[in-house]
C-alpha positions as a printed Julia matrix, in Angstrom:
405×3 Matrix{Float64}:
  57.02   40.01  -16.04
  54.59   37.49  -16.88
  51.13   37.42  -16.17
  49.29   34.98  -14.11
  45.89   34.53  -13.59
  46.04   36.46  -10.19
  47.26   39.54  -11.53
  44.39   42.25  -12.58
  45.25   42.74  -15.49
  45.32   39.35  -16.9
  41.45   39.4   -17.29
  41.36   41.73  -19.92
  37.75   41.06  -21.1
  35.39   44.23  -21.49
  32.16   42.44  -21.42
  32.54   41.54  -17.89
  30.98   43.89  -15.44
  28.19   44.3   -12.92
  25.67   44.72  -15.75
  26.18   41.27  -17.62
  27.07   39.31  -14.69
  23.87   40.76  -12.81
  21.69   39.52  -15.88
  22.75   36.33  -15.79
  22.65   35.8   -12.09
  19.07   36.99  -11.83
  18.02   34.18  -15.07
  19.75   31.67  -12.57
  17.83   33.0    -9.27
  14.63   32.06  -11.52
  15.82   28.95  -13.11
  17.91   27.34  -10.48
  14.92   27.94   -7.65
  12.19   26.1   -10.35
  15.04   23.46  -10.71
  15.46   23.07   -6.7
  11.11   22.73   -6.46
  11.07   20.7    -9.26
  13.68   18.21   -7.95
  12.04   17.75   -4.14
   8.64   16.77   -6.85
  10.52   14.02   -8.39
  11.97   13.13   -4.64
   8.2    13.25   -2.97
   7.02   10.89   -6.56
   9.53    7.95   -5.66
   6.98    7.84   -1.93
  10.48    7.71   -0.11
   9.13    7.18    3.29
   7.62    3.96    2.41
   9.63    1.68    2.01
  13.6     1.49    1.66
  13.5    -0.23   -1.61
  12.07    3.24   -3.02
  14.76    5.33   -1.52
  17.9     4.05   -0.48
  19.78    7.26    0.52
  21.7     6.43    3.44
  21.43    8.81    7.03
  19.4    11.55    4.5
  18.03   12.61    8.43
  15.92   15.98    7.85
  17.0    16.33    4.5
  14.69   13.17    3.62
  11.71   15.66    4.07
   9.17   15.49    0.72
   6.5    18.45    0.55
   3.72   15.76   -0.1
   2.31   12.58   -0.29
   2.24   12.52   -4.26
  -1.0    12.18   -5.47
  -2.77   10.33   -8.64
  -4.04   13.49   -9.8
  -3.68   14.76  -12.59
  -2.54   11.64  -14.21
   0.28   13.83  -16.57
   2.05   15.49  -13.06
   5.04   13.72  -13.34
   5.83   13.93  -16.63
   5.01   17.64  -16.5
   7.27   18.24  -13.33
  10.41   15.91  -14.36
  10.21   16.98  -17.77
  10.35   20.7   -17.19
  13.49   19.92  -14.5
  15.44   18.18  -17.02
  14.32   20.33  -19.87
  15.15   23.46  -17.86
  18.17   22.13  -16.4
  19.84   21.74  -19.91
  18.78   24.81  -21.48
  20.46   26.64  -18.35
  23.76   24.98  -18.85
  25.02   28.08  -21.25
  23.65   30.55  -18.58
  26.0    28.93  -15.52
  28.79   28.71  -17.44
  28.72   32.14  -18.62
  28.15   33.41  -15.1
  31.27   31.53  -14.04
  33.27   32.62  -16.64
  31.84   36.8   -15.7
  33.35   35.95  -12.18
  36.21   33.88  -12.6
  38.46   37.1   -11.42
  37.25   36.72   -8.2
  37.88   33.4    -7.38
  42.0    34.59   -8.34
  41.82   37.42   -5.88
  44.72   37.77   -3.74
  45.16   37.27   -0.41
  42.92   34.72   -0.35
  41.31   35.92    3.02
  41.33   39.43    3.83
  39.33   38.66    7.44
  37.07   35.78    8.89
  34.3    37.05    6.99
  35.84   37.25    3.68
  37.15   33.59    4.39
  33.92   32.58    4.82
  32.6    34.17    2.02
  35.41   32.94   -0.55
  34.5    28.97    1.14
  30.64   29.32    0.4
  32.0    30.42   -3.22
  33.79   27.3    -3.83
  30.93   24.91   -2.67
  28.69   27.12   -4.79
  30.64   26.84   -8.04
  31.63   23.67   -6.97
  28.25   22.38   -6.25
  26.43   23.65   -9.26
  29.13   21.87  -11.68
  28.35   18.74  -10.24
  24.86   18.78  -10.13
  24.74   20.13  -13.62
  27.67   17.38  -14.61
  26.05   14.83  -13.12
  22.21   15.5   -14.43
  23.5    15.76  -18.07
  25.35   12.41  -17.88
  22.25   10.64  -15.89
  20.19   12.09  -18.7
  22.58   10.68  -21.45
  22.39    7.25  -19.44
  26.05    7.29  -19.04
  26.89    6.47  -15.71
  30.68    7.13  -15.24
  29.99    8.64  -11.91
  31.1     6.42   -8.89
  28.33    5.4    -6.84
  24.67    5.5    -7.21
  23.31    8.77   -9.12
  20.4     8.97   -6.59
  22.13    9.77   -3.35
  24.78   11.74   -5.15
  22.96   14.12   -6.83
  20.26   13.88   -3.91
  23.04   15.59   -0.97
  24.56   17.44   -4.17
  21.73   19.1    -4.59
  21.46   19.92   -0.86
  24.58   21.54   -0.36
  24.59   23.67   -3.6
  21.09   25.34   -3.14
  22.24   25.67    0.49
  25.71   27.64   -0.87
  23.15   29.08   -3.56
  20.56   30.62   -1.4
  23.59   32.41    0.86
  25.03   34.19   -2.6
  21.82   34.7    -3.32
  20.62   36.63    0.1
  23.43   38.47   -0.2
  24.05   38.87   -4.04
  20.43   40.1    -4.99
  20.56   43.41   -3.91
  23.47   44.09   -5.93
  22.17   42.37   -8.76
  19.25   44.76   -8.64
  21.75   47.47   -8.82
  24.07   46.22  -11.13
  20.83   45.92  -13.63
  20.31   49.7   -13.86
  24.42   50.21  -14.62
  24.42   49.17  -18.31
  26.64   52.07  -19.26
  28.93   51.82  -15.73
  32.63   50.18  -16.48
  34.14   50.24  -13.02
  33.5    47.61  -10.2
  35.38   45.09   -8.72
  34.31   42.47  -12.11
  35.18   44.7   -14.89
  39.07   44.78  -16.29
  41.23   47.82  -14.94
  42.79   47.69  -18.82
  39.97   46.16  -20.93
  40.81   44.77  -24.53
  39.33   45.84  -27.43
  35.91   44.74  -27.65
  34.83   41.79  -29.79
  31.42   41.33  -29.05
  29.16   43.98  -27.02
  27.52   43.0   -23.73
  23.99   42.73  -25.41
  25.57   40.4   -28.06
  27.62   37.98  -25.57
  24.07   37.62  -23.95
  22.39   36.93  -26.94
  25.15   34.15  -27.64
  24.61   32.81  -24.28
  20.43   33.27  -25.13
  20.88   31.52  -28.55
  22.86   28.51  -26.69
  20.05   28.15  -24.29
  17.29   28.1   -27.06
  19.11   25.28  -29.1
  19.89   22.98  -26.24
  16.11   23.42  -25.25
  14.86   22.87  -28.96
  17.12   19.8   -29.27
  16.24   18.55  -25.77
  12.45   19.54  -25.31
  11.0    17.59  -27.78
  11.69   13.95  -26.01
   8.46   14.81  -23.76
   6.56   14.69  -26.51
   5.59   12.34  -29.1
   4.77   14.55  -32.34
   7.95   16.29  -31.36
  10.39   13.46  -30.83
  12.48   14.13  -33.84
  13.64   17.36  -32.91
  15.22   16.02  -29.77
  18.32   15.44  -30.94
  20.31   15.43  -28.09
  18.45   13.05  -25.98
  18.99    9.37  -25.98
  15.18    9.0   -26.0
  14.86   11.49  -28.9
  14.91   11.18  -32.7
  11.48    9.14  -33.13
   9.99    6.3   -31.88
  11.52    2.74  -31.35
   9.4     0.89  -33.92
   6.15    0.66  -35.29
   2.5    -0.85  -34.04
   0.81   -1.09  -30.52
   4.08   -1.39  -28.95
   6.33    1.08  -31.01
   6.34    3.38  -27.98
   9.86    4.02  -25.72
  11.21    2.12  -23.11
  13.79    2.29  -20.39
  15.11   -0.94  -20.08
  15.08   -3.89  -22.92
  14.02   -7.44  -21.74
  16.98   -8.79  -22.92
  19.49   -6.6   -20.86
  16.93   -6.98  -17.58
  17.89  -10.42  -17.91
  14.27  -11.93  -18.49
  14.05  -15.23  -20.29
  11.14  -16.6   -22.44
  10.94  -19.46  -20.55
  10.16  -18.03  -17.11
   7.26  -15.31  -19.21
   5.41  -18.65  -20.66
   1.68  -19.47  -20.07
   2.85  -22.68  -18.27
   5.93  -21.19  -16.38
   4.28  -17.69  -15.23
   2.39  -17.38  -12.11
   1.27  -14.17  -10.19
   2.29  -14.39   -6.69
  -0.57  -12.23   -4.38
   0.13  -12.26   -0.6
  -2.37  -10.07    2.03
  -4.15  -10.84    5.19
  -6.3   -13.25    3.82
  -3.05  -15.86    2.69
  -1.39  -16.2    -0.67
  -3.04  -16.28   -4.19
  -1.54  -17.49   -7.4
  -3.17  -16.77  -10.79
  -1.96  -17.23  -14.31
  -2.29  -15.02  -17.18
  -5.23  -16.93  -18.11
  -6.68  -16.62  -15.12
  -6.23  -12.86  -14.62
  -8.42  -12.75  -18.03
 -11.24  -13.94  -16.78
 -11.31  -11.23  -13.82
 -12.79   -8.13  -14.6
 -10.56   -6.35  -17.14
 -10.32   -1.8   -17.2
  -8.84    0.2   -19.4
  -6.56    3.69  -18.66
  -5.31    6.14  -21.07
  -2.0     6.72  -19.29
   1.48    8.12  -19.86
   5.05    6.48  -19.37
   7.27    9.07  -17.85
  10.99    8.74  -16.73
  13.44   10.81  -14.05
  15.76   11.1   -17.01
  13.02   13.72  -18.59
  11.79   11.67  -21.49
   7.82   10.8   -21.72
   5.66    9.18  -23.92
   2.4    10.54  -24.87
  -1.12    9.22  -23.3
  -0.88    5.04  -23.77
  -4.39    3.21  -23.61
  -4.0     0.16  -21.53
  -6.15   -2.59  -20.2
  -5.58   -5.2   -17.38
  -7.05   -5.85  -13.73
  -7.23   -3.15  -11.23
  -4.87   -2.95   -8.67
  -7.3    -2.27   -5.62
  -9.22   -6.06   -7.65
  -6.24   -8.0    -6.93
  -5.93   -6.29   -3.16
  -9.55   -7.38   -2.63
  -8.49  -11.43   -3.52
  -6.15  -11.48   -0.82
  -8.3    -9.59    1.9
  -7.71   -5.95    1.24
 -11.28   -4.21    0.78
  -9.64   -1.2     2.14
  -6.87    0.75    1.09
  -3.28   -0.64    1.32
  -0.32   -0.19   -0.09
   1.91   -2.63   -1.69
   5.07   -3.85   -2.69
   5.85   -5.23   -6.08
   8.42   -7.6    -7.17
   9.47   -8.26  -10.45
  11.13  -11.14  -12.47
  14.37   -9.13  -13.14
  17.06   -9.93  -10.42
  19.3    -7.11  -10.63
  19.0    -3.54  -10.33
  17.9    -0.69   -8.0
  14.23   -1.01   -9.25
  13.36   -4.25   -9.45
  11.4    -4.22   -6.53
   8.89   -1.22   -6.13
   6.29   -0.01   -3.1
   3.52    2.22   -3.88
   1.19    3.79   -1.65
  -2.69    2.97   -1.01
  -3.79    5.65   -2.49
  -1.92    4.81   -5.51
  -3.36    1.16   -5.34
  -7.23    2.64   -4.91
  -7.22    4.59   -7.96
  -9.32    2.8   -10.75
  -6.77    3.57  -13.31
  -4.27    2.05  -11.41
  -3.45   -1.48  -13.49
  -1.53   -4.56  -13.6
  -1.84   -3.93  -17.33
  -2.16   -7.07  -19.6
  -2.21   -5.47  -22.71
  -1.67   -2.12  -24.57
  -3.08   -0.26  -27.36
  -4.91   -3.32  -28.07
  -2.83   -5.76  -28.49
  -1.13   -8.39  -25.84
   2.26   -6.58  -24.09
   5.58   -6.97  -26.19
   8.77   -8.2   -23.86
   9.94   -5.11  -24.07
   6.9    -3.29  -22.46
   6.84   -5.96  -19.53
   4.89   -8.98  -21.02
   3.31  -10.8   -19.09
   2.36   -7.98  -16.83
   3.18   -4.78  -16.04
   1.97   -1.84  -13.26
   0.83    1.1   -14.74
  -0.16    3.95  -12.45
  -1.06    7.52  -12.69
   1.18   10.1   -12.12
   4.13    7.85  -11.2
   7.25    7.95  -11.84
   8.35    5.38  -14.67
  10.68    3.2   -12.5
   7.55    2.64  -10.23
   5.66    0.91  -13.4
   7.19   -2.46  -12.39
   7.89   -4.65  -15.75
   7.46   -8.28  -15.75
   5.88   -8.73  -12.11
   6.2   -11.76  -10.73
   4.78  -11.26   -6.63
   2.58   -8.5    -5.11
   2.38   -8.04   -1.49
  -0.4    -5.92   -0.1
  -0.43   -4.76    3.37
   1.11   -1.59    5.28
   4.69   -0.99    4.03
């Protein structure tokens, strides 16, 4: 008679048991938790109570909670929080799909449903698995830039998230316990994931984990090192890796060329570019020239991106956000909503929050490193803000509205 994958015996495998699988669910308890906290401090960075042009995840209801306003301080909190996220979400991709593969038996167990409560169990299984391959799937490819998912990545991977840390903290409740156990059984072969007629053994227990350990080192050595400059080149796996762009003031990364934003030369020039300020006091348009003769500050500042990449500290110089408020009748705090000369895209508009614009190293930066900003880095003027997230950093701004958003 031939086997199928619902008979016992067709899982013949003698490294799965309680011992392995209990390992590697107890790395994921750890990992998977830091990648849940780590995700609602990317969600709290893009302020998405503000305005809807920050968040545009339809009916999110209670789920649209944030654990805080996010704060200017320390000016390297972004970069720290989304980079160890992404970072830790890759180097955890050998771990899941080892602890699938220790329990794939189960989801094969026949009947289906023994009871109601075994039913339920064997549905909050599914969404688990289920959820964590998409979240994973989907986080690797919005990482890679490739966007062959349907729809937006945002809201997708937002009520992803949702329902597999929901489906994960249930196994997890009721999983731990046994885990605990299943730790202290290194030398036990029964139990409900281990073969009734093992194979001859390959590879021991210890040594499968250390496979799954070396797979998890690599992809964080090849992944870690676009989060930091002097350790670009090892990055080999992210698009943002390998070394930097090009050389001089401006040979730093970037998410988005001018050319494919669609910005023209002609609309950028000293005679066609005007700044756009609007407040309580009326409307205020300056040209580049003219926003050099205001007070100029300079900010050593980071560019950091949800996809995990980051540059090191940048020194830039411009006019001060909470300046420009002050021109158009805002001596006190106010938020504001940036526009920018790209017409398409999810981020071409951009609100950020008063305490965002008060910060003195919060810039409509004119220059960087020195030397006037390249296209590329948002010429003729950029935001640059502490602790923000990169799509926040509005290139090539065109109209500023202060006011309460």
């Amino acid at each position: 008679m031939r086997r199928t994958p619902f008979a016992p015996g067709f899982w013949r495998s003698p490294v799965r048991g309680p011992w392995f699988t209990s390992v590697l669910g107890l790395v994921l308890l750890g990992g998977v938790t830091v990648l849940f906290v780590t995700g609602l401090l990317s969600y709290a960075a893009y302020n998405p109570d503000l305005s809807p042009v920050n968040d545009r995840t339809p009916d999110k209801g209670v789920l649209g909670f944030y654990l805080f306003p996010w704060p200017t301080h320390p000016h390297w909190l972004y970069r720290l929080t989304q980079g160890v996220h992404v970072t830790l979400g890759v180097a955890l991709i050998p771990v899941l799909l080892a602890k699938l593969w220790s329990v794939v038996p189960r989801l094969f167990e026949l009947p289906p449903a023994r009871s109601l409560a075994h039913a339920l169990e064997r549905i909050s299984l599914l969404l688990l698995v289920g959820g964590g391959l998409f979240e994973f799937t989907t986080g690797v490819l919005n990482v890679q830039l490739d966007y062959v998912f349907p729809g937006s990545f945002y809201p997708l991977h937002f009520y992803g998230a949702w329902v597999f840390f929901a489906a994960f903290l249930a196994h997890a409740v009721t999983k731990t316990p046994a885990a605990v156990r299943g730790l202290r059984q290194l030398r036990a072969e029964g139990g409900a994931l281990a073969s009734p007629r093992p194979a001859e053994p390959t590879v021991s227990r210890r040594g499968a984990l250390g496979l799954v350990g070396g797979g998890s080192l690599l992809l964080f050595g090849t992944t870690a090192g676009q989060t930091s400059d002097g350790l670009r080149w090892t990055a080999l796996l992210a698009p943002h890796g390998g070394g930097e762009p090009a050389g001089g003031p401006g040979g730093f990364q970037i998410n988005k060329t001018a050319a494919r934003a669609g910005i023209r030369a002609a609309e950028t020039g000293e005679d066609a570019w005007r700044l756009v300020l609007t407040g309580r006091a009326g409307t205020v348009r300056l040209a580049r020239a003219e926003l050099l003769r205001l007070p100029l500050h300079g900010a050593a500042l980071p560019i950091a991106c949800v996809e995990g990449w980051s540059t090191s500290d940048q020194w830039w110089r411009g006019v001060r956000l909470r300046d420009l408020a002050a021109l158009v009748g805002h001596d006190d705090p106010a938020g504001v909503l940036v526009e920018s000369l790209q017409r398409h895209g999810a981020f071409r508009r951009a609100a950020l929050r008063a305490n965002q614009v008060a910060d003195h190293r919060s810039l409509l930066a004119l220059f960087v490193n020195g030397e006037a900003l390249t296209p590329d880095h948002g010429h003729p003027a950029r935001i640059i803000v502490p602790a923000a997230p990169g799509v926040l950093n509005t290139k090539w701004v065109a109209r500023m509205t202060f006011g309460d958003l």
